[in-house]
C-alpha positions in Angstrom: 30.4 259.8 48.2 26.5 261.6 47.5 24.4 262.2 50.6 20.5 262.0 50.3 18.1 263.2 52.5 15.6 260.7 54.1 12.0 261.9 53.5 10.7 259.0 56.1 13.2 259.8 58.6 14.6 263.7 58.2 18.7 262.5 57.9 21.0 262.6 55.6 22.8 259.0 54.8 25.0 257.7 51.6 23.7 257.4 48.6 23.2 253.8 47.9 26.0 252.5 44.7 25.1 249.7 42.5 27.4 246.7 42.4 29.3 245.6 39.9 31.2 242.3 38.8 32.3 240.2 41.2 31.0 241.4 43.9 27.5 241.8 42.4 27.8 238.0 41.9 28.4 237.0 45.4 25.7 239.7 46.5 23.2 237.8 44.4 23.9 234.2 45.2 23.8 235.4 48.4 20.1 237.5 48.5 19.1 234.0 46.3 20.8 231.6 48.7 21.9 229.6 46.6 25.1 228.7 44.5 25.2 229.3 40.7 24.0 225.2 40.0 21.6 225.6 43.1 18.0 225.5 42.4 15.7 227.8 44.2 13.1 224.7 44.7 15.5 223.8 47.4 15.9 227.0 49.4 17.4 225.9 52.7 19.3 223.4 51.6 20.8 225.4 48.9 21.0 228.3 51.3 23.5 226.4 53.9 25.7 225.1 51.0 25.8 228.6 49.7 27.2 229.8 53.2 29.7 227.1 53.3 30.7 227.6 50.0 31.3 231.7 50.5 33.4 230.7 53.6 35.4 228.0 51.8 35.8 230.4 49.0 36.8 233.1 51.4 39.4 231.0 53.1 41.0 229.7 50.0 41.9 232.9 48.1 43.3 234.2 51.5 45.8 231.3 50.9 49.4 231.8 50.3 50.9 230.8 47.7 53.4 228.4 49.8 50.4 226.5 51.7 51.3 223.4 50.7 49.2 223.6 47.1 50.8 222.2 44.3 51.8 224.0 41.3 48.7 223.9 39.3 47.0 225.2 42.4 48.8 227.8 43.1 48.7 229.1 39.4 44.8 228.9 39.9 45.0 231.4 42.5 47.4 233.7 40.4 44.8 233.6 37.8 42.1 234.6 40.4 43.9 237.2 41.8 44.5 238.7 38.5 41.4 238.9 37.2 40.3 240.9 40.2 42.9 243.4 39.3 44.3 243.6 42.6 47.3 242.4 44.4 47.9 238.6 45.4 46.0 238.3 48.3 45.1 241.9 49.0 48.7 242.3 50.4 47.7 240.1 52.9 51.0 238.4 54.3 49.8 236.6 57.3 46.7 234.6 57.2 43.7 235.7 59.6 40.3 234.4 60.1 37.8 236.9 57.4 36.2 238.1 60.0 39.6 239.6 61.6 40.9 241.5 58.1 40.5 245.4 57.5 37.5 246.4 55.8 39.3 246.9 52.5 41.4 243.3 52.8 37.4 242.0 53.0 36.2 243.8 50.4 39.4 242.4 48.2 38.6 238.9 49.7 35.0 239.0 47.9 36.3 240.1 44.8 38.4 237.5 44.6 35.6 235.0 45.6 33.4 236.3 43.5 36.2 236.0 40.3 36.5 232.7 41.4 32.8 232.2 41.2 32.9 234.0 37.4 36.0 231.7 36.4 34.4 228.5 38.0 31.0 228.9 36.0 32.5 229.9 32.7 34.9 226.7 32.9 38.0 228.6 32.8 39.1 227.0 35.9 38.6 223.4 37.1 37.1 223.6 40.7 37.3 220.4 42.7 36.3 218.8 45.9 33.0 218.3 48.3 31.2 221.5 47.1 32.3 221.5 43.4 29.3 220.1 41.8 27.4 223.3 43.5 29.4 226.0 41.4 28.5 223.7 37.4 24.8 224.9 35.9 23.1 221.8 35.3 23.4 220.2 32.0 20.6 219.8 29.9 19.9 215.7 30.6 17.4 213.9 28.7 14.2 212.8 29.4 12.2 209.5 28.1 9.3 211.3 26.3 7.1 208.3 26.8 5.4 205.9 25.2 3.6 206.9 21.7 -0.4 206.7 22.9 -2.4 204.0 20.8 1.1 202.0 20.1 1.5 198.8 21.1 
């Protein structure tokens, strides 16, 4: 790890490194306070939806393959973990709340949540449930052009 000297405080600290891939996606949506289909004009409601969605994603990617999911649900979870290039559930044997996980497992869960976002927005996996529409980018909607001036 590189260390830099702070001019303002005169102490050394780690040099921040840029995030890449799934973590950058999670970070971008978190700093924006909005999920992929959210609008910045509705910041407060979107922020609440985003944090509920992130919490839900973290819980979902930590589920075991035998947790009552059907074959399709298991396949989606396996696809998400394969996209991370990490071990399924980051090697987690017993489910624990995110806050109680070791930092390296928390990071793996964030990677998996970011991978799930990428896959959902790309349409590679199908999202279902109450917050599914928050993961879909809004399509183009037809808006009536209006009446031609002077006609009629």
